[in-house]
mmCIF file with all atom_site columns, C-alpha atoms in Angstrom:
data_model
loop_
_atom_site.group_PDB
_atom_site.id
_atom_site.type_symbol
_atom_site.label_atom_id
_atom_site.label_alt_id
_atom_site.label_comp_id
_atom_site.label_asym_id
_atom_site.label_entity_id
_atom_site.label_seq_id
_atom_site.pdbx_PDB_ins_code
_atom_site.Cartn_x
_atom_site.Cartn_y
_atom_site.Cartn_z
_atom_site.occupancy
_atom_site.B_iso_or_equiv
_atom_site.pdbx_formal_charge
_atom_site.auth_seq_id
_atom_site.auth_comp_id
_atom_site.auth_asym_id
_atom_site.auth_atom_id
_atom_site.pdbx_PDB_model_num
ATOM 1   C CA . MET A 1 1   ? -13.099 -31.242 -24.443 1.00 45.00 ? 1   MET A CA 1
ATOM 2   C CA . HIS A 1 2   ? -9.265  -31.214 -24.067 1.00 42.00 ? 2   HIS A CA 1
ATOM 3   C CA . ARG A 1 3   ? -9.304  -27.527 -25.149 1.00 40.00 ? 3   ARG A CA 1
ATOM 4   C CA . ARG A 1 4   ? -12.083 -26.559 -22.612 1.00 39.00 ? 4   ARG A CA 1
ATOM 5   C CA . GLY A 1 5   ? -9.890  -28.066 -19.958 1.00 41.00 ? 5   GLY A CA 1
ATOM 6   C CA . LEU A 1 6   ? -6.867  -26.562 -20.738 1.00 34.00 ? 6   LEU A CA 1
ATOM 7   C CA . LEU A 1 7   ? -8.902  -23.181 -21.089 1.00 33.00 ? 7   LEU A CA 1
ATOM 8   C CA . ILE A 1 8   ? -10.272 -23.492 -17.455 1.00 35.00 ? 8   ILE A CA 1
ATOM 9   C CA . GLY A 1 9   ? -6.972  -24.381 -15.919 1.00 35.00 ? 9   GLY A CA 1
ATOM 10  C CA . LEU A 1 10  ? -5.177  -21.406 -17.635 1.00 30.00 ? 10  LEU A CA 1
ATOM 11  C CA . ALA A 1 11  ? -8.235  -19.130 -16.166 1.00 31.00 ? 11  ALA A CA 1
ATOM 12  C CA . ALA A 1 12  ? -7.562  -20.867 -12.609 1.00 30.00 ? 12  ALA A CA 1
ATOM 13  C CA . SER A 1 13  ? -4.043  -20.277 -12.836 1.00 31.00 ? 13  SER A CA 1
ATOM 14  C CA . VAL A 1 14  ? -4.399  -16.577 -13.865 1.00 28.00 ? 14  VAL A CA 1
ATOM 15  C CA . LEU A 1 15  ? -6.511  -15.797 -10.793 1.00 30.00 ? 15  LEU A CA 1
ATOM 16  C CA . LEU A 1 16  ? -4.476  -17.503 -8.482  1.00 31.00 ? 16  LEU A CA 1
ATOM 17  C CA . ALA A 1 17  ? -1.719  -15.674 -9.470  1.00 34.00 ? 17  ALA A CA 1
ATOM 18  C CA . GLY A 1 18  ? -3.008  -12.512 -8.573  1.00 39.00 ? 18  GLY A CA 1
ATOM 19  C CA . CYS A 1 19  ? -0.856  -11.831 -5.678  1.00 43.00 ? 19  CYS A CA 1
ATOM 20  C CA . GLY A 1 20  ? 2.698   -13.093 -5.060  1.00 39.00 ? 20  GLY A CA 1
ATOM 21  C CA . ALA A 1 21  ? 5.988   -12.554 -3.979  1.00 38.00 ? 21  ALA A CA 1
ATOM 22  C CA . THR A 1 22  ? 7.807   -12.225 -7.243  1.00 39.00 ? 22  THR A CA 1
ATOM 23  C CA . PRO A 1 23  ? 7.485   -9.796  -10.036 1.00 39.00 ? 23  PRO A CA 1
ATOM 24  C CA . SER A 1 24  ? 4.294   -10.547 -11.843 1.00 37.00 ? 24  SER A CA 1
ATOM 25  C CA . ALA A 1 25  ? 1.890   -8.772  -14.339 1.00 37.00 ? 25  ALA A CA 1
ATOM 26  C CA . GLU A 1 26  ? -0.624  -11.718 -14.113 1.00 36.00 ? 26  GLU A CA 1
ATOM 27  C CA . GLY A 1 27  ? -3.798  -10.896 -12.194 1.00 41.00 ? 27  GLY A CA 1
ATOM 28  C CA . GLY A 1 28  ? -4.137  -7.859  -13.086 1.00 45.00 ? 28  GLY A CA 1
ATOM 29  C CA . PHE A 1 29  ? -1.608  -5.888  -11.100 1.00 44.00 ? 29  PHE A CA 1
ATOM 30  C CA . VAL A 1 30  ? 2.225   -6.292  -10.563 1.00 48.00 ? 30  VAL A CA 1
ATOM 31  C CA . GLY A 1 31  ? 3.538   -8.526  -7.614  1.00 57.00 ? 31  GLY A CA 1
ATOM 32  C CA . GLY A 1 32  ? 6.241   -6.945  -5.851  1.00 70.00 ? 32  GLY A CA 1
ATOM 33  C CA . ASP A 1 33  ? 9.752   -8.192  -4.836  1.00 75.00 ? 33  ASP A CA 1
ATOM 34  C CA . GLY A 1 34  ? 10.381  -6.061  -2.080  1.00 76.00 ? 34  GLY A CA 1
ATOM 35  C CA . SER A 1 35  ? 12.781  -3.679  -3.926  1.00 87.00 ? 35  SER A CA 1
ATOM 36  C CA . LEU A 1 36  ? 13.269  -0.594  -2.341  1.00 94.00 ? 36  LEU A CA 1
ATOM 37  C CA . THR A 1 37  ? 13.490  2.865   -3.857  1.00 92.00 ? 37  THR A CA 1
ATOM 38  C CA . ILE A 1 38  ? 14.726  6.011   -1.975  1.00 96.00 ? 38  ILE A CA 1
ATOM 39  C CA . VAL A 1 39  ? 14.552  9.345   -3.722  1.00 95.00 ? 39  VAL A CA 1
ATOM 40  C CA . PRO A 1 40  ? 17.305  12.070  -3.052  1.00 96.00 ? 40  PRO A CA 1
ATOM 41  C CA . VAL A 1 41  ? 15.913  15.122  -1.314  1.00 97.00 ? 41  VAL A CA 1
ATOM 42  C CA . ALA A 1 42  ? 16.537  17.359  -4.641  1.00 96.00 ? 42  ALA A CA 1
ATOM 43  C CA . GLU A 1 43  ? 14.731  14.942  -6.612  1.00 95.00 ? 43  GLU A CA 1
ATOM 44  C CA . ARG A 1 44  ? 11.631  14.431  -4.813  1.00 96.00 ? 44  ARG A CA 1
ATOM 45  C CA . GLN A 1 45  ? 8.247   15.331  -6.220  1.00 95.00 ? 45  GLN A CA 1
ATOM 46  C CA . PRO A 1 46  ? 5.209   16.421  -4.379  1.00 96.00 ? 46  PRO A CA 1
ATOM 47  C CA . ALA A 1 47  ? 2.767   13.136  -3.438  1.00 96.00 ? 47  ALA A CA 1
ATOM 48  C CA . PRO A 1 48  ? -0.704  13.618  -4.598  1.00 96.00 ? 48  PRO A CA 1
ATOM 49  C CA . GLN A 1 49  ? -3.581  14.657  -2.397  1.00 97.00 ? 49  GLN A CA 1
ATOM 50  C CA . ILE A 1 50  ? -5.451  11.495  -0.836  1.00 97.00 ? 50  ILE A CA 1
ATOM 51  C CA . THR A 1 51  ? -8.936  11.684  0.330   1.00 98.00 ? 51  THR A CA 1
ATOM 52  C CA . GLY A 1 52  ? -11.802 9.440   0.830   1.00 97.00 ? 52  GLY A CA 1
ATOM 53  C CA . GLU A 1 53  ? -13.842 7.285   3.083   1.00 98.00 ? 53  GLU A CA 1
ATOM 54  C CA . LEU A 1 54  ? -12.447 5.367   5.498   1.00 98.00 ? 54  LEU A CA 1
ATOM 55  C CA . LEU A 1 55  ? -12.972 1.838   6.490   1.00 98.00 ? 55  LEU A CA 1
ATOM 56  C CA . GLY A 1 56  ? -15.526 1.868   9.275   1.00 96.00 ? 56  GLY A CA 1
ATOM 57  C CA . GLY A 1 57  ? -16.739 5.036   8.607   1.00 97.00 ? 57  GLY A CA 1
ATOM 58  C CA . GLY A 1 58  ? -15.274 8.977   8.171   1.00 98.00 ? 58  GLY A CA 1
ATOM 59  C CA . THR A 1 59  ? -13.299 10.558  5.823   1.00 98.00 ? 59  THR A CA 1
ATOM 60  C CA . PHE A 1 60  ? -9.671  11.219  5.033   1.00 98.00 ? 60  PHE A CA 1
ATOM 61  C CA . ASP A 1 61  ? -7.821  14.100  3.759   1.00 98.00 ? 61  ASP A CA 1
ATOM 62  C CA . SER A 1 62  ? -4.070  13.787  3.841   1.00 98.00 ? 62  SER A CA 1
ATOM 63  C CA . ALA A 1 63  ? -4.194  17.763  3.635   1.00 98.00 ? 63  ALA A CA 1
ATOM 64  C CA . ASP A 1 64  ? -4.808  17.475  7.580   1.00 98.00 ? 64  ASP A CA 1
ATOM 65  C CA . LEU A 1 65  ? -1.354  15.504  7.750   1.00 98.00 ? 65  LEU A CA 1
ATOM 66  C CA . ALA A 1 66  ? 0.604   18.581  6.371   1.00 97.00 ? 66  ALA A CA 1
ATOM 67  C CA . GLY A 1 67  ? 4.064   18.603  7.932   1.00 97.00 ? 67  GLY A CA 1
ATOM 68  C CA . GLN A 1 68  ? 4.274   15.156  8.933   1.00 97.00 ? 68  GLN A CA 1
ATOM 69  C CA . VAL A 1 69  ? 5.862   11.991  7.678   1.00 98.00 ? 69  VAL A CA 1
ATOM 70  C CA . ILE A 1 70  ? 3.193   9.726   6.273   1.00 98.00 ? 70  ILE A CA 1
ATOM 71  C CA . VAL A 1 71  ? 3.614   6.226   5.302   1.00 98.00 ? 71  VAL A CA 1
ATOM 72  C CA . TYR A 1 72  ? 1.182   4.822   2.761   1.00 97.00 ? 72  TYR A CA 1
ATOM 73  C CA . ASN A 1 73  ? 0.390   1.060   2.923   1.00 97.00 ? 73  ASN A CA 1
ATOM 74  C CA . VAL A 1 74  ? -1.198  -0.194  -0.099  1.00 96.00 ? 74  VAL A CA 1
ATOM 75  C CA . TRP A 1 75  ? -3.190  -3.601  0.464   1.00 97.00 ? 75  TRP A CA 1
ATOM 76  C CA . GLY A 1 76  ? -6.010  -5.897  0.059   1.00 96.00 ? 76  GLY A CA 1
ATOM 77  C CA . SER A 1 77  ? -7.875  -8.297  2.312   1.00 97.00 ? 77  SER A CA 1
ATOM 78  C CA . TRP A 1 78  ? -7.289  -10.939 -0.625  1.00 95.00 ? 78  TRP A CA 1
ATOM 79  C CA . CYS A 1 79  ? -3.532  -10.383 -0.911  1.00 95.00 ? 79  CYS A CA 1
ATOM 80  C CA . ALA A 1 80  ? -1.262  -13.071 0.710   1.00 95.00 ? 80  ALA A CA 1
ATOM 81  C CA . PRO A 1 81  ? 1.820   -10.872 1.192   1.00 95.00 ? 81  PRO A CA 1
ATOM 82  C CA . CYS A 1 82  ? -0.381  -8.004  2.319   1.00 96.00 ? 82  CYS A CA 1
ATOM 83  C CA . ARG A 1 83  ? -1.446  -10.477 5.095   1.00 96.00 ? 83  ARG A CA 1
ATOM 84  C CA . LYS A 1 84  ? 2.090   -11.692 5.892   1.00 96.00 ? 84  LYS A CA 1
ATOM 85  C CA . GLU A 1 85  ? 3.404   -7.914  6.328   1.00 96.00 ? 85  GLU A CA 1
ATOM 86  C CA . ALA A 1 86  ? 0.298   -6.992  8.094   1.00 98.00 ? 86  ALA A CA 1
ATOM 87  C CA . PRO A 1 87  ? 1.829   -7.247  11.912  1.00 98.00 ? 87  PRO A CA 1
ATOM 88  C CA . ALA A 1 88  ? 5.261   -5.671  10.734  1.00 97.00 ? 88  ALA A CA 1
ATOM 89  C CA . LEU A 1 89  ? 3.553   -2.746  9.591   1.00 97.00 ? 89  LEU A CA 1
ATOM 90  C CA . GLU A 1 90  ? 1.354   -2.448  12.830  1.00 98.00 ? 90  GLU A CA 1
ATOM 91  C CA . ALA A 1 91  ? 4.640   -2.653  14.819  1.00 98.00 ? 91  ALA A CA 1
ATOM 92  C CA . ALA A 1 92  ? 6.440   -0.121  12.751  1.00 98.00 ? 92  ALA A CA 1
ATOM 93  C CA . ALA A 1 93  ? 3.389   2.255   13.114  1.00 98.00 ? 93  ALA A CA 1
ATOM 94  C CA . GLN A 1 94  ? 3.416   1.706   16.972  1.00 98.00 ? 94  GLN A CA 1
ATOM 95  C CA . ALA A 1 95  ? 7.360   2.452   17.411  1.00 98.00 ? 95  ALA A CA 1
ATOM 96  C CA . SER A 1 96  ? 6.998   5.156   15.076  1.00 97.00 ? 96  SER A CA 1
ATOM 97  C CA . ALA A 1 97  ? 4.093   7.086   16.807  1.00 96.00 ? 97  ALA A CA 1
ATOM 98  C CA . GLY A 1 98  ? 5.097   10.753  17.130  1.00 95.00 ? 98  GLY A CA 1
ATOM 99  C CA . ARG A 1 99  ? 7.282   10.776  13.903  1.00 97.00 ? 99  ARG A CA 1
ATOM 100 C CA . ALA A 1 100 ? 5.323   9.502   11.057  1.00 98.00 ? 100 ALA A CA 1
ATOM 101 C CA . SER A 1 101 ? 1.502   8.781   10.514  1.00 98.00 ? 101 SER A CA 1
ATOM 102 C CA . PHE A 1 102 ? 0.518   5.322   8.755   1.00 98.00 ? 102 PHE A CA 1
ATOM 103 C CA . VAL A 1 103 ? -2.474  5.298   6.315   1.00 98.00 ? 103 VAL A CA 1
ATOM 104 C CA . GLY A 1 104 ? -3.674  2.267   4.482   1.00 98.00 ? 104 GLY A CA 1
ATOM 105 C CA . ILE A 1 105 ? -5.245  2.184   1.031   1.00 97.00 ? 105 ILE A CA 1
ATOM 106 C CA . ASN A 1 106 ? -7.349  -0.514  1.004   1.00 97.00 ? 106 ASN A CA 1
ATOM 107 C CA . THR A 1 107 ? -7.896  -1.264  -2.819  1.00 95.00 ? 107 THR A CA 1
ATOM 108 C CA . ARG A 1 108 ? -9.749  -4.045  -4.860  1.00 94.00 ? 108 ARG A CA 1
ATOM 109 C CA . ASP A 1 109 ? -11.983 -5.317  -2.254  1.00 96.00 ? 109 ASP A CA 1
ATOM 110 C CA . LEU A 1 110 ? -15.528 -4.670  -3.403  1.00 94.00 ? 110 LEU A CA 1
ATOM 111 C CA . ASP A 1 111 ? -17.057 -3.743  -0.288  1.00 95.00 ? 111 ASP A CA 1
ATOM 112 C CA . GLN A 1 112 ? -15.771 -3.344  3.227   1.00 97.00 ? 112 GLN A CA 1
ATOM 113 C CA . GLY A 1 113 ? -16.634 -6.402  5.023   1.00 97.00 ? 113 GLY A CA 1
ATOM 114 C CA . PRO A 1 114 ? -13.517 -8.139  4.359   1.00 97.00 ? 114 PRO A CA 1
ATOM 115 C CA . ALA A 1 115 ? -11.043 -5.352  4.535   1.00 98.00 ? 115 ALA A CA 1
ATOM 116 C CA . LEU A 1 116 ? -12.651 -4.766  8.325   1.00 98.00 ? 116 LEU A CA 1
ATOM 117 C CA . ALA A 1 117 ? -11.988 -8.398  8.822   1.00 98.00 ? 117 ALA A CA 1
ATOM 118 C CA . PHE A 1 118 ? -8.667  -8.060  7.664   1.00 98.00 ? 118 PHE A CA 1
ATOM 119 C CA . THR A 1 119 ? -8.005  -4.960  10.373  1.00 98.00 ? 119 THR A CA 1
ATOM 120 C CA . ARG A 1 120 ? -9.618  -6.790  13.102  1.00 98.00 ? 120 ARG A CA 1
ATOM 121 C CA . ALA A 1 121 ? -7.619  -10.052 12.123  1.00 98.00 ? 121 ALA A CA 1
ATOM 122 C CA . PHE A 1 122 ? -4.090  -8.298  12.196  1.00 97.00 ? 122 PHE A CA 1
ATOM 123 C CA . GLY A 1 123 ? -5.020  -5.794  15.076  1.00 98.00 ? 123 GLY A CA 1
ATOM 124 C CA . ILE A 1 124 ? -4.364  -2.758  12.437  1.00 98.00 ? 124 ILE A CA 1
ATOM 125 C CA . THR A 1 125 ? -4.969  0.522   14.540  1.00 98.00 ? 125 THR A CA 1
ATOM 126 C CA . PHE A 1 126 ? -4.057  2.939   12.032  1.00 98.00 ? 126 PHE A CA 1
ATOM 127 C CA . PRO A 1 127 ? -6.822  4.457   9.482   1.00 98.00 ? 127 PRO A CA 1
ATOM 128 C CA . SER A 1 128 ? -7.478  2.859   5.856   1.00 98.00 ? 128 SER A CA 1
ATOM 129 C CA . VAL A 1 129 ? -8.706  4.757   2.760   1.00 98.00 ? 129 VAL A CA 1
ATOM 130 C CA . PHE A 1 130 ? -11.624 2.540   1.032   1.00 98.00 ? 130 PHE A CA 1
ATOM 131 C CA . ASP A 1 131 ? -10.300 2.584   -2.519  1.00 97.00 ? 131 ASP A CA 1
ATOM 132 C CA . PRO A 1 132 ? -12.063 -0.365  -4.354  1.00 96.00 ? 132 PRO A CA 1
ATOM 133 C CA . ASP A 1 133 ? -11.349 1.155   -7.683  1.00 94.00 ? 133 ASP A CA 1
ATOM 134 C CA . GLY A 1 134 ? -7.980  2.318   -7.346  1.00 92.00 ? 134 GLY A CA 1
ATOM 135 C CA . ARG A 1 135 ? -8.698  5.988   -7.817  1.00 94.00 ? 135 ARG A CA 1
ATOM 136 C CA . GLU A 1 136 ? -6.675  7.408   -5.088  1.00 95.00 ? 136 GLU A CA 1
ATOM 137 C CA . LEU A 1 137 ? -3.572  5.184   -6.551  1.00 91.00 ? 137 LEU A CA 1
ATOM 138 C CA . LEU A 1 138 ? -3.885  6.751   -10.071 1.00 91.00 ? 138 LEU A CA 1
ATOM 139 C CA . LYS A 1 139 ? -3.004  9.944   -8.381  1.00 93.00 ? 139 LYS A CA 1
ATOM 140 C CA . PHE A 1 140 ? 0.399   8.909   -7.803  1.00 90.00 ? 140 PHE A CA 1
ATOM 141 C CA . GLY A 1 141 ? 0.958   8.883   -11.367 1.00 86.00 ? 141 GLY A CA 1
ATOM 142 C CA . THR A 1 142 ? 4.220   7.510   -12.882 1.00 80.00 ? 142 THR A CA 1
ATOM 143 C CA . GLN A 1 143 ? 6.453   9.395   -10.785 1.00 69.00 ? 143 GLN A CA 1
ATOM 144 C CA . LEU A 1 144 ? 7.064   6.675   -8.221  1.00 73.00 ? 144 LEU A CA 1
ATOM 145 C CA . PRO A 1 145 ? 3.551   4.632   -8.494  1.00 79.00 ? 145 PRO A CA 1
ATOM 146 C CA . PRO A 1 146 ? 2.453   1.975   -5.959  1.00 75.00 ? 146 PRO A CA 1
ATOM 147 C CA . SER A 1 147 ? 2.199   -0.288  -8.777  1.00 78.00 ? 147 SER A CA 1
ATOM 148 C CA . ALA A 1 148 ? 2.647   -3.635  -7.076  1.00 87.00 ? 148 ALA A CA 1
ATOM 149 C CA . ILE A 1 149 ? 0.119   -5.026  -4.081  1.00 93.00 ? 149 ILE A CA 1
ATOM 150 C CA . PRO A 1 150 ? 1.218   -4.639  -1.289  1.00 95.00 ? 150 PRO A CA 1
ATOM 151 C CA . SER A 1 151 ? 3.384   -1.397  -1.942  1.00 94.00 ? 151 SER A CA 1
ATOM 152 C CA . THR A 1 152 ? 4.275   1.168   0.810   1.00 96.00 ? 152 THR A CA 1
ATOM 153 C CA . LEU A 1 153 ? 5.399   4.914   0.237   1.00 96.00 ? 153 LEU A CA 1
ATOM 154 C CA . VAL A 1 154 ? 7.018   7.428   2.708   1.00 98.00 ? 154 VAL A CA 1
ATOM 155 C CA . VAL A 1 155 ? 6.039   10.940  2.285   1.00 98.00 ? 155 VAL A CA 1
ATOM 156 C CA . ASP A 1 156 ? 8.154   13.341  3.663   1.00 98.00 ? 156 ASP A CA 1
ATOM 157 C CA . ALA A 1 157 ? 7.211   16.467  6.190   1.00 98.00 ? 157 ALA A CA 1
ATOM 158 C CA . GLN A 1 158 ? 7.430   18.552  3.135   1.00 98.00 ? 158 GLN A CA 1
ATOM 159 C CA . GLY A 1 159 ? 4.905   16.495  1.385   1.00 97.00 ? 159 GLY A CA 1
ATOM 160 C CA . ARG A 1 160 ? 7.202   14.655  -1.117  1.00 97.00 ? 160 ARG A CA 1
ATOM 161 C CA . VAL A 1 161 ? 7.638   11.216  -2.140  1.00 96.00 ? 161 VAL A CA 1
ATOM 162 C CA . ALA A 1 162 ? 10.593  9.934   -0.320  1.00 97.00 ? 162 ALA A CA 1
ATOM 163 C CA . ALA A 1 163 ? 10.590  6.179   -0.763  1.00 97.00 ? 163 ALA A CA 1
ATOM 164 C CA . ARG A 1 164 ? 8.634   3.341   -1.848  1.00 94.00 ? 164 ARG A CA 1
ATOM 165 C CA . VAL A 1 165 ? 8.797   -0.562  -1.251  1.00 95.00 ? 165 VAL A CA 1
ATOM 166 C CA . LEU A 1 166 ? 7.230   -2.631  -4.124  1.00 93.00 ? 166 LEU A CA 1
ATOM 167 C CA . GLY A 1 167 ? 5.811   -5.845  -2.471  1.00 93.00 ? 167 GLY A CA 1
ATOM 168 C CA . GLU A 1 168 ? 6.161   -7.099  0.823   1.00 94.00 ? 168 GLU A CA 1
ATOM 169 C CA . THR A 1 169 ? 8.040   -5.084  3.593   1.00 95.00 ? 169 THR A CA 1
ATOM 170 C CA . THR A 1 170 ? 9.765   -5.600  6.960   1.00 96.00 ? 170 THR A CA 1
ATOM 171 C CA . GLU A 1 171 ? 9.194   -3.566  10.158  1.00 97.00 ? 171 GLU A CA 1
ATOM 172 C CA . ALA A 1 172 ? 12.790  -2.937  10.096  1.00 97.00 ? 172 ALA A CA 1
ATOM 173 C CA . THR A 1 173 ? 12.872  -1.508  6.588   1.00 97.00 ? 173 THR A CA 1
ATOM 174 C CA . ILE A 1 174 ? 9.785   0.791   7.566   1.00 98.00 ? 174 ILE A CA 1
ATOM 175 C CA . ARG A 1 175 ? 11.320  1.973   10.777  1.00 98.00 ? 175 ARG A CA 1
ATOM 176 C CA . GLY A 1 176 ? 14.665  2.870   9.065   1.00 97.00 ? 176 GLY A CA 1
ATOM 177 C CA . LEU A 1 177 ? 13.185  4.806   6.386   1.00 98.00 ? 177 LEU A CA 1
ATOM 178 C CA . VAL A 1 178 ? 10.986  6.555   9.045   1.00 98.00 ? 178 VAL A CA 1
ATOM 179 C CA . ASP A 1 179 ? 13.607  7.169   11.258  1.00 97.00 ? 179 ASP A CA 1
ATOM 180 C CA . ASP A 1 180 ? 15.920  8.717   7.752   1.00 97.00 ? 180 ASP A CA 1
ATOM 181 C CA . VAL A 1 181 ? 12.862  10.837  6.467   1.00 98.00 ? 181 VAL A CA 1
ATOM 182 C CA . ALA A 1 182 ? 11.836  12.238  10.004  1.00 97.00 ? 182 ALA A CA 1
ATOM 183 C CA . ALA A 1 183 ? 15.324  13.189  10.766  1.00 96.00 ? 183 ALA A CA 1
ATOM 184 C CA . GLU A 1 184 ? 15.396  15.301  7.602   1.00 93.00 ? 184 GLU A CA 1
ATOM 185 C CA . SER A 1 185 ? 12.891  17.772  9.215   1.00 69.00 ? 185 SER A CA 1
#
């Protein structure tokens, strides 16, 4: 009986550790620590073409945003740091209008209901690609993968990955990255 209780406790702790502020491989993904990687212009690699169904209907193709700075935010409705950073991302999107396009990549929500509730609750106005199985995330490969949830990637106007934040970010960080990358054009 004691062993069974220990196994139940262990299973519960793994499930609860799925989304956190410190780096961890528990819960099937790595929780980020807010670390920032800026890629020098000469070392940037092309970002993948992201396509898919949008939350609430419609489709997305990143090719339609060619020549623009794109900010991708990887999130899930079940992720506490995603909920915490959502207002900052929306504020950064509003402040960066005309200089960058923001696109969410919703992952691991098995249906759109919770994800749509998340966007309504936090007033998110930018579109999000519904990517329940992570296929779009896998396109980033190993060069600078969004391996934490949340993660934010900034793609320059030439379509190359310019920066990545693993974990929760701030409005000031994203606005600064957008300003720097947009000024390169």
